[in-house]
Amino acid sequence: MPSPNHDERMLPADILLLHYTGMTSTAAAVERLCDPAAKVSSHYVVDECGTVLQLVPEIHRAWHAGQSSWDGVSDINSHSIGIEIANPGHGFGYPDFPEAQIAAVIALCRDIVTRHRIRADRVLAHSDVAPQRKLDPGEKFPWARLHCCGVGAWVTPLPIGTDAGLGLGDCGPEIANLQSALRDYGYGVEATGVYDELTEAVVTAFQRHFRTDCIDGRADRSTIETLQALLAATDRGR
Ligand SMILES: [Zn+2]
């Protein structure tokens, strides 16, 4: 299903970016991703039955990330291959991803990360690169299972304790340390020492990907230690 919504890739693909379509039918999503007026696309769409459609060749730059940032780079489209996973999303009840669909997504991701040698810490959610705008593919997406199949980074999250943690409005060196750690991993946040709305959105995105038992945007001990374990596991720490 070729989409006209692409242009020339200026850089080799070194990010794999996962999305959900956020629409009630795959047909409607594909129609939009191929509509020149919509100016959006992705390289692949995986429907609920596990059928994979290719819309844009990997050598071209598909338009799926929008305004985004990762590891200091804002042109995520030039850096990435995008997969849209058919799911109505949080706006329409956010159903579970069917098994056949997840199996197909894993097989496709394995193929892509192998061929392009994409690092584990660069297999990302749209919410990771656009934390103030996006929720997809969301907390039901089985990142741990992908990691077990050789795709993406994962550490077992530390258990949630009783501490309240840090949150919106807090400031000080602890906040700067948290922001530096998030930034070291790749998130688009500066070490200002102020727990502002961006920081809360980034912590929420981190939790949605790596510590899904509580997604509240507060940096409790479990969130911070899970982040530190992830930095160590992926060699991203200082
Ligand atoms: Zn998306």
Short mmCIF file of C-alpha atoms and ligand atoms in Angstrom, two decimals:
data_model
loop_
_atom_site.label_atom_id
_atom_site.label_comp_id
_atom_site.label_asym_id
_atom_site.label_seq_id
_atom_site.Cartn_x
_atom_site.Cartn_y
_atom_site.Cartn_z
CA MET A 1 0.00 0.00 0.00
CA PRO A 2 2.39 2.74 -1.15
CA SER A 3 2.04 6.10 0.59
CA PRO A 4 3.20 9.32 -1.12
CA ASN A 5 3.95 10.85 2.29
CA HIS A 6 7.71 10.53 2.41
CA ASP A 7 10.87 12.26 1.25
CA GLU A 8 14.60 11.67 1.16
CA ARG A 9 16.27 10.18 4.22
CA MET A 10 19.34 12.27 5.10
CA LEU A 11 20.73 9.82 7.67
CA PRO A 12 20.95 6.06 8.15
CA ALA A 13 18.15 4.57 10.26
CA ASP A 14 19.34 4.01 13.81
CA ILE A 15 16.04 4.29 15.72
CA LEU A 16 13.04 1.97 15.55
CA LEU A 17 9.93 3.92 16.58
CA LEU A 18 6.72 2.14 17.57
CA HIS A 19 3.23 3.65 17.44
CA TYR A 20 -0.39 2.72 17.66
CA THR A 21 -2.74 4.02 14.99
CA GLY A 22 -5.27 5.49 17.45
CA MET A 23 -8.12 4.81 15.03
CA THR A 24 -11.08 2.45 15.25
CA SER A 25 -10.29 0.60 11.99
CA THR A 26 -7.07 -0.39 10.26
CA ALA A 27 -8.58 0.49 6.87
CA ALA A 28 -9.27 4.06 8.01
CA ALA A 29 -5.76 4.33 9.47
CA VAL A 30 -4.13 3.10 6.24
CA GLU A 31 -6.29 5.45 4.20
CA ARG A 32 -5.09 8.38 6.32
CA LEU A 33 -1.44 7.26 6.17
CA CYS A 34 -1.71 7.25 2.36
CA ASP A 35 -3.67 10.51 2.02
CA PRO A 36 -1.44 13.28 0.59
CA ALA A 37 -3.50 15.87 2.49
CA ALA A 38 -2.78 14.21 5.86
CA LYS A 39 1.02 14.44 5.34
CA VAL A 40 1.59 11.46 7.66
CA SER A 41 2.84 7.93 6.99
CA SER A 42 4.91 5.13 8.43
CA HIS A 43 7.08 2.44 6.93
CA TYR A 44 4.84 -0.37 8.18
CA VAL A 45 1.36 -1.02 9.53
CA VAL A 46 0.61 -4.22 11.45
CA ASP A 47 -3.09 -5.04 11.72
CA GLU A 48 -4.85 -6.95 14.52
CA CYS A 49 -4.47 -10.29 12.68
CA GLY A 50 -0.72 -9.80 12.24
CA THR A 51 -0.79 -8.83 8.57
CA VAL A 52 2.09 -6.47 7.76
CA LEU A 53 1.61 -3.73 5.16
CA GLN A 54 4.52 -1.70 3.85
CA LEU A 55 3.68 1.91 3.00
CA VAL A 56 7.12 3.48 2.57
CA PRO A 57 10.43 1.80 1.61
CA GLU A 58 12.94 1.85 4.47
CA ILE A 59 15.40 3.88 2.40
CA HIS A 60 12.94 6.79 2.38
CA ARG A 61 11.99 9.12 5.23
CA ALA A 62 8.42 8.44 6.36
CA TRP A 63 6.53 11.11 8.28
CA HIS A 64 5.52 9.50 11.54
CA ALA A 65 7.34 11.16 14.45
CA GLY A 66 6.20 14.80 14.20
CA GLN A 67 7.81 17.24 16.62
CA SER A 68 10.09 14.97 18.61
CA SER A 69 13.45 14.67 20.31
CA TRP A 70 15.81 11.89 21.34
CA ASP A 71 19.43 11.99 22.42
CA GLY A 72 19.74 15.61 21.31
CA VAL A 73 18.31 15.02 17.83
CA SER A 74 15.01 16.51 16.64
CA ASP A 75 14.74 15.07 13.10
CA ILE A 76 13.59 11.68 14.33
CA ASN A 77 12.01 10.87 10.94
CA SER A 78 15.41 10.97 9.23
CA HIS A 79 16.86 8.68 11.91
CA SER A 80 14.11 6.12 12.18
CA ILE A 81 11.95 3.37 10.83
CA GLY A 82 8.34 3.67 11.97
CA ILE A 83 5.82 0.92 12.65
CA GLU A 84 2.14 1.70 13.23
CA ILE A 85 0.40 -1.00 15.25
CA ALA A 86 -3.34 -1.05 14.67
CA ASN A 87 -5.06 -0.26 17.98
CA PRO A 88 -7.80 2.29 18.67
CA GLY A 89 -5.73 3.67 21.53
CA HIS A 90 -6.54 5.47 24.76
CA GLY A 91 -9.22 7.58 23.08
CA PHE A 92 -11.28 4.49 22.21
CA GLY A 93 -10.95 2.14 25.19
CA TYR A 94 -7.37 0.99 24.49
CA PRO A 95 -8.01 -2.75 23.94
CA ASP A 96 -5.29 -5.37 24.48
CA PHE A 97 -2.97 -6.09 21.56
CA PRO A 98 -3.97 -9.51 20.10
CA GLU A 99 -1.37 -12.29 20.25
CA ALA A 100 -1.13 -12.68 16.45
CA GLN A 101 -0.43 -8.97 16.13
CA ILE A 102 2.30 -8.98 18.79
CA ALA A 103 3.96 -12.04 17.22
CA ALA A 104 4.04 -10.24 13.86
CA VAL A 105 5.37 -7.02 15.42
CA ILE A 106 8.17 -8.92 17.15
CA ALA A 107 9.18 -10.74 13.95
CA LEU A 108 9.18 -7.46 11.98
CA CYS A 109 11.17 -5.63 14.68
CA ARG A 110 13.73 -8.43 14.91
CA ASP A 111 14.27 -8.26 11.18
CA ILE A 112 14.65 -4.46 11.21
CA VAL A 113 17.01 -4.20 14.21
CA THR A 114 19.18 -6.98 12.79
CA ARG A 115 19.46 -5.55 9.29
CA HIS A 116 20.09 -1.97 10.50
CA ARG A 117 22.02 -2.94 13.66
CA ILE A 118 19.72 -0.77 15.78
CA ARG A 119 20.82 -0.65 19.43
CA ALA A 120 18.46 -1.88 22.15
CA ASP A 121 18.20 1.58 23.74
CA ARG A 122 17.09 3.04 20.40
CA VAL A 123 13.92 0.94 20.09
CA LEU A 124 11.46 3.55 21.30
CA ALA A 125 7.84 4.46 21.87
CA HIS A 126 6.39 7.53 20.18
CA SER A 127 5.66 8.68 23.76
CA ASP A 128 9.40 8.52 24.55
CA VAL A 129 10.31 11.01 21.80
CA ALA A 130 7.20 13.22 22.15
CA PRO A 131 6.28 12.90 25.84
CA GLN A 132 4.09 16.01 25.98
CA ARG A 133 2.02 15.04 22.94
CA LYS A 134 1.84 11.25 22.66
CA LEU A 135 0.84 8.14 24.64
CA ASP A 136 1.46 5.47 21.99
CA PRO A 137 1.93 2.54 21.78
CA GLY A 138 1.02 2.72 25.46
CA GLU A 139 1.47 0.81 28.69
CA LYS A 140 -0.10 -2.41 27.38
CA PHE A 141 2.64 -2.85 24.81
CA PRO A 142 4.82 -5.82 25.92
CA TRP A 143 8.30 -4.29 25.94
CA ALA A 144 9.65 -7.01 28.25
CA ARG A 145 8.60 -9.68 25.79
CA LEU A 146 10.26 -7.84 22.89
CA HIS A 147 13.45 -7.62 24.92
CA CYS A 148 13.34 -11.40 25.54
CA CYS A 149 13.17 -11.79 21.73
CA GLY A 150 16.25 -9.57 21.24
CA VAL A 151 14.41 -6.29 20.56
CA GLY A 152 14.84 -3.24 22.77
CA ALA A 153 16.03 -2.56 26.28
CA TRP A 154 14.44 -3.77 29.50
CA VAL A 155 15.25 -4.24 33.15
CA THR A 156 12.87 -5.71 35.71
CA PRO A 157 11.37 -2.64 37.40
CA LEU A 158 12.12 -2.19 41.08
CA PRO A 159 9.11 -2.81 43.32
CA ILE A 160 7.02 0.21 44.23
CA GLY A 161 7.52 1.32 47.84
CA THR A 162 5.67 3.71 50.11
CA ASP A 163 7.72 6.84 49.41
CA ALA A 164 5.90 9.79 47.84
CA GLY A 165 8.83 10.65 45.60
CA LEU A 166 9.51 13.88 43.76
CA GLY A 167 6.91 15.70 41.73
CA LEU A 168 5.64 18.83 40.04
CA GLY A 169 6.88 22.01 41.74
CA ASP A 170 9.79 20.41 43.60
CA CYS A 171 13.26 21.82 43.00
CA GLY A 172 16.86 21.23 44.00
CA PRO A 173 19.87 19.08 43.20
CA GLU A 174 17.88 15.82 43.39
CA ILE A 175 15.70 17.06 40.55
CA ALA A 176 18.75 18.04 38.49
CA ASN A 177 20.18 14.55 39.04
CA LEU A 178 16.93 12.94 37.93
CA GLN A 179 16.78 15.15 34.82
CA SER A 180 20.43 14.37 33.99
CA ALA A 181 19.75 10.63 34.25
CA LEU A 182 16.68 10.91 31.98
CA ARG A 183 18.71 13.01 29.55
CA ASP A 184 21.60 10.50 29.62
CA TYR A 185 19.16 7.83 28.52
CA GLY A 186 17.97 10.06 25.65
CA TYR A 187 14.87 11.89 26.85
CA GLY A 188 14.52 15.52 25.75
CA VAL A 189 14.82 17.29 29.11
CA GLU A 190 17.39 19.71 30.54
CA ALA A 191 18.90 19.53 34.04
CA THR A 192 17.26 22.72 35.32
CA GLY A 193 16.70 21.48 38.87
CA VAL A 194 13.00 22.38 38.62
CA TYR A 195 10.35 19.63 38.38
CA ASP A 196 8.29 21.36 35.71
CA GLU A 197 5.54 20.07 33.41
CA LEU A 198 8.05 18.78 30.86
CA THR A 199 9.85 16.80 33.57
CA GLU A 200 6.54 15.33 34.73
CA ALA A 201 5.67 14.36 31.14
CA VAL A 202 9.07 12.72 30.64
CA VAL A 203 8.80 10.77 33.90
CA THR A 204 5.31 9.66 32.82
CA ALA A 205 6.67 8.50 29.45
CA PHE A 206 9.46 6.62 31.19
CA GLN A 207 6.93 4.88 33.46
CA ARG A 208 4.63 4.07 30.53
CA HIS A 209 7.53 2.22 28.90
CA PHE A 210 9.57 0.81 31.79
CA ARG A 211 7.57 0.85 35.07
CA THR A 212 3.91 0.44 34.16
CA ASP A 213 2.50 -0.57 37.57
CA CYS A 214 2.05 3.11 38.44
CA ILE A 215 2.11 5.83 35.78
CA ASP A 216 1.70 9.03 37.75
CA GLY A 217 4.60 11.27 36.65
CA ARG A 218 6.12 11.24 40.15
CA ALA A 219 9.73 10.15 40.52
CA ASP A 220 9.53 7.69 43.39
CA ARG A 221 12.42 5.46 44.44
CA SER A 222 11.24 2.62 42.19
CA THR A 223 11.18 4.90 39.13
CA ILE A 224 14.62 6.39 39.85
CA GLU A 225 16.27 3.04 40.58
CA THR A 226 14.67 1.42 37.54
CA LEU A 227 16.08 4.27 35.43
CA GLN A 228 19.53 3.81 36.97
CA ALA A 229 19.43 0.06 36.34
CA LEU A 230 18.43 0.72 32.74
CA LEU A 231 21.30 3.19 32.26
CA ALA A 232 23.74 0.59 33.61
CA ALA A 233 22.26 -2.25 31.52
CA THR A 234 22.50 -0.25 28.29
CA ASP A 235 25.82 1.46 29.03
CA ARG A 236 24.15 4.88 28.85
CA GLY A 237 25.16 6.09 32.30
CA ARG A 238 28.00 8.52 32.92
ZN ZN B 1 2.53 7.67 17.13
#
